[in-house]
Coordinates of N, CA and C in Angstrom, one line a residue:
M1413 N -4.2 7.1 24.8 CA -3.5 6.0 25.2 C -2.9 5.3 24.1
S1414 N -1.9 4.6 24.2 CA -1.3 3.9 23.4 C -0.8 2.4 23.7
W1415 N -0.8 1.5 22.9 CA -0.2 0.2 23.0 C 1.0 -0.1 22.1
G1416 N 2.0 -0.7 22.6 CA 2.9 -1.0 21.8 C 3.8 -2.2 22.1
A1417 N 4.4 -3.0 20.9 CA 5.1 -4.1 21.4 C 5.8 -4.6 20.3
E1418 N 7.1 -5.3 20.6 CA 8.0 -5.8 19.7 C 7.6 -7.2 19.5
T1419 N 7.8 -7.8 18.2 CA 7.4 -9.3 18.0 C 8.4 -9.7 16.9
V1420 N 8.6 -11.1 17.2 CA 9.3 -11.7 16.1 C 8.5 -12.7 15.3
H1421 N 7.2 -12.8 15.6 CA 6.2 -13.6 15.0 C 6.1 -13.1 13.5
K1422 N 6.0 -14.1 12.6 CA 6.0 -13.9 11.2 C 4.5 -14.1 10.8
Y1423 N 4.1 -12.9 10.0 CA 2.7 -13.0 9.7 C 2.5 -13.2 8.1
T1424 N 1.3 -13.7 7.5 CA 1.1 -13.4 6.2 C 0.2 -12.2 5.9
R1425 N 0.2 -11.7 4.8 CA -0.6 -10.7 4.4 C -2.2 -10.6 4.8
E1426 N -2.6 -11.9 4.6 CA -4.1 -12.2 4.9 C -4.2 -12.1 6.5
E1427 N -3.2 -12.5 7.2 CA -3.3 -12.6 8.7 C -3.4 -11.1 9.2
I1428 N -2.5 -10.2 8.5 CA -2.4 -8.8 8.9 C -3.6 -8.3 8.6
A1429 N -4.2 -8.4 7.4 CA -5.4 -7.8 6.9 C -6.8 -8.1 8.0
E1430 N -6.8 -9.4 8.3 CA -7.7 -10.0 9.3 C -7.6 -9.1 10.7
I1431 N -6.4 -9.0 11.2 CA -6.2 -8.5 12.4 C -6.7 -7.1 12.3
L1432 N -6.2 -6.3 11.3 CA -6.7 -4.8 11.2 C -8.2 -4.7 11.0
K1433 N -8.9 -5.7 10.3 CA -10.2 -5.7 10.2 C -11.0 -5.9 11.7
K1434 N -10.5 -6.8 12.5 CA -10.9 -7.0 13.8 C -10.8 -5.8 14.7
L1435 N -9.8 -5.0 14.5 CA -9.7 -3.8 15.2 C -10.8 -2.9 15.1
D1436 N -11.6 -2.8 14.1 CA -12.8 -2.2 13.8 C -14.1 -2.6 14.6
E1437 N -14.0 -3.9 15.2 CA -15.0 -4.4 15.6 C -15.5 -3.9 17.1
G1438 N -14.5 -3.1 17.6 CA -14.6 -2.5 19.1 C -14.3 -3.3 20.1
S1439 N -14.0 -4.6 20.0 CA -13.7 -5.6 21.1 C -12.4 -5.4 21.7
Y1440 N -11.4 -4.4 21.1 CA -10.1 -4.0 21.5 C -10.0 -2.7 22.0
G1441 N -11.1 -2.0 22.4 CA -11.0 -0.7 22.8 C -11.4 0.2 21.4
N1442 N -11.5 1.6 21.6 CA -11.7 2.4 20.6 C -10.5 2.7 19.9
V1443 N -10.0 2.0 18.8 CA -8.8 2.1 18.1 C -9.0 3.4 17.0
L1444 N -8.1 4.3 17.2 CA -8.0 5.5 16.3 C -7.0 5.3 15.3
R1445 N -5.9 4.5 15.5 CA -4.9 4.3 14.6 C -4.0 3.2 15.0
A1446 N -3.6 2.3 13.9 CA -2.5 1.3 14.3 C -1.5 1.3 13.1
K1447 N -0.4 1.0 13.5 CA 0.8 1.0 12.4 C 1.8 0.0 13.0
G1448 N 2.7 -0.4 12.1 CA 3.7 -1.3 12.2 C 4.6 -1.8 11.2
I1449 N 5.5 -2.6 11.5 CA 6.5 -3.2 10.5 C 6.6 -4.7 11.2
V1450 N 6.3 -5.7 10.4 CA 6.6 -7.1 11.0 C 7.2 -7.9 9.7
A1451 N 7.7 -8.8 10.3 CA 8.4 -9.9 9.5 C 7.4 -10.7 8.8
A1452 N 7.5 -11.1 7.4 CA 6.5 -11.9 6.6 C 6.7 -13.3 6.7
A1453 N 5.9 -14.1 6.5 CA 6.2 -15.6 6.4 C 7.0 -16.0 5.5
D1454 N 7.2 -15.2 4.2 CA 8.0 -15.5 3.1 C 9.3 -14.9 3.3
G1455 N 9.7 -14.4 4.5 CA 11.1 -13.8 4.7 C 11.1 -12.2 4.3
S1456 N 10.2 -11.7 3.9 CA 10.2 -10.2 3.5 C 9.6 -9.6 4.7
W1457 N 9.4 -8.4 4.5 CA 8.9 -7.4 5.8 C 7.7 -6.7 5.2
M1458 N 6.6 -6.4 6.0 CA 5.5 -5.7 5.7 C 5.4 -4.5 6.5
E1459 N 4.9 -3.5 6.1 CA 4.5 -2.2 6.9 C 3.0 -2.1 6.7
F1460 N 2.5 -1.6 7.7 CA 0.9 -1.4 7.6 C 0.6 -0.1 8.5
D1461 N -0.5 0.4 7.9 CA -1.1 1.6 8.5 C -2.6 1.5 8.6
H1462 N -3.3 1.8 9.6 CA -4.8 1.5 9.7 C -5.3 2.7 10.5
V1463 N -6.6 3.2 10.1 CA -7.5 4.1 10.7 C -8.8 3.3 10.6
P1464 N -9.8 3.6 11.4 CA -11.1 3.0 11.2 C -11.5 3.0 9.7
E1465 N -11.9 1.6 9.3 CA -12.4 1.5 8.0 C -11.4 1.6 6.9
E1466 N -10.1 1.8 7.2 CA -9.3 1.9 6.1 C -7.9 1.4 6.5
S1467 N -7.2 0.5 5.6 CA -6.0 -0.1 5.9 C -5.2 -0.1 4.8
E1468 N -3.7 -0.2 5.0 CA -2.8 -0.1 3.9 C -1.7 -1.1 4.4
I1469 N -1.4 -2.0 3.5 CA -0.4 -2.9 3.8 C 0.5 -3.0 2.6
R1470 N 1.8 -2.7 3.0 CA 2.9 -2.8 1.9 C 4.1 -3.5 2.2
V1471 N 5.0 -3.6 1.3 CA 6.3 -4.1 1.4 C 7.1 -3.1 2.2
G1472 N 7.8 -3.6 3.2 CA 8.7 -2.7 4.1 C 10.0 -3.2 4.0
S1473 N 10.9 -2.2 4.5 CA 12.3 -2.3 4.5 C 12.5 -3.3 6.0
P1474 N 13.6 -4.1 5.7 CA 14.0 -5.1 6.6 C 14.3 -4.5 8.0
D1475 N 14.0 -5.0 9.2 CA 14.3 -4.4 10.5 C 14.9 -5.4 11.2
Y1476 N 15.4 -5.1 12.6 CA 15.9 -6.2 13.4 C 14.6 -7.0 14.1
T1477 N 13.6 -6.5 14.2 CA 12.4 -7.0 14.9 C 11.2 -6.3 14.5
G1478 N 10.0 -7.0 14.5 CA 8.8 -6.5 14.3 C 8.4 -5.5 15.4
R1479 N 7.7 -4.3 15.1 CA 7.1 -3.3 15.9 C 5.7 -3.1 15.7
L1480 N 5.0 -2.9 16.8 CA 3.5 -2.6 16.6 C 3.2 -1.5 17.4
C1481 N 2.2 -0.6 17.1 CA 1.6 0.5 17.9 C 0.1 0.5 17.6
V1482 N -0.5 0.7 18.5 CA -2.1 0.8 18.5 C -2.4 2.1 19.4
I1483 N -3.2 3.1 18.6 CA -3.4 4.2 19.4 C -5.0 4.5 19.6
G1484 N -5.5 4.7 20.5 CA -6.9 4.9 21.0 C -7.3 5.2 22.4
A1485 N -8.4 4.7 22.7 CA -8.9 5.1 24.1 C -9.5 3.7 24.5
Q1486 N -9.4 3.4 25.7 CA -9.8 2.3 26.6 C -9.4 1.0 26.0
L1487 N -8.1 1.0 25.4 CA -7.6 -0.1 24.8 C -7.4 -1.3 25.7
K1488 N -7.6 -2.4 25.3 CA -7.6 -3.7 26.1 C -6.3 -4.3 25.5
E1489 N -5.3 -4.1 26.5 CA -3.9 -4.4 26.0 C -3.7 -6.1 25.9
E1490 N -4.2 -6.6 27.0 CA -4.1 -8.0 26.8 C -4.8 -8.7 25.6
A1491 N -5.9 -8.3 25.2 CA -6.5 -8.8 24.0 C -5.8 -8.4 22.8
L1492 N -5.2 -7.1 22.7 CA -4.5 -6.7 21.7 C -3.2 -7.7 21.7
G1493 N -2.7 -7.9 22.8 CA -1.3 -8.9 22.6 C -1.6 -10.3 21.9
Q1494 N -3.0 -10.7 22.5 CA -3.5 -12.1 21.9 C -3.7 -12.0 20.5
L1495 N -4.3 -10.9 20.1 CA -4.7 -10.6 18.5 C -3.4 -10.7 17.9
F1496 N -2.3 -9.8 18.2 CA -1.0 -10.0 17.4 C -0.1 -11.1 17.6
H1497 N -0.6 -12.0 18.6 CA 0.3 -13.3 18.8 C 1.6 -12.9 19.6
I1498 N 1.3 -12.0 20.5 CA 2.5 -11.6 21.4 C 2.5 -12.5 22.5

């Protein structure tokens, strides 16, 4: 199962790091992978990749809107939307 969304929300690096950490808690389903590109609060763009216990956040190329994708089992879509401020 996968969950995806587009967003215009602007994130800080710390906010994305905290979101990715929360994905490992189990409250959002059994998350196997998450990835995305989002606008940063400072006007730049960030890309992120996450697998359980391991995350990478890096500077990304500008895009027209942020995109998020979470892959796993028994995903709680509404809770994921709230976590990512959708």
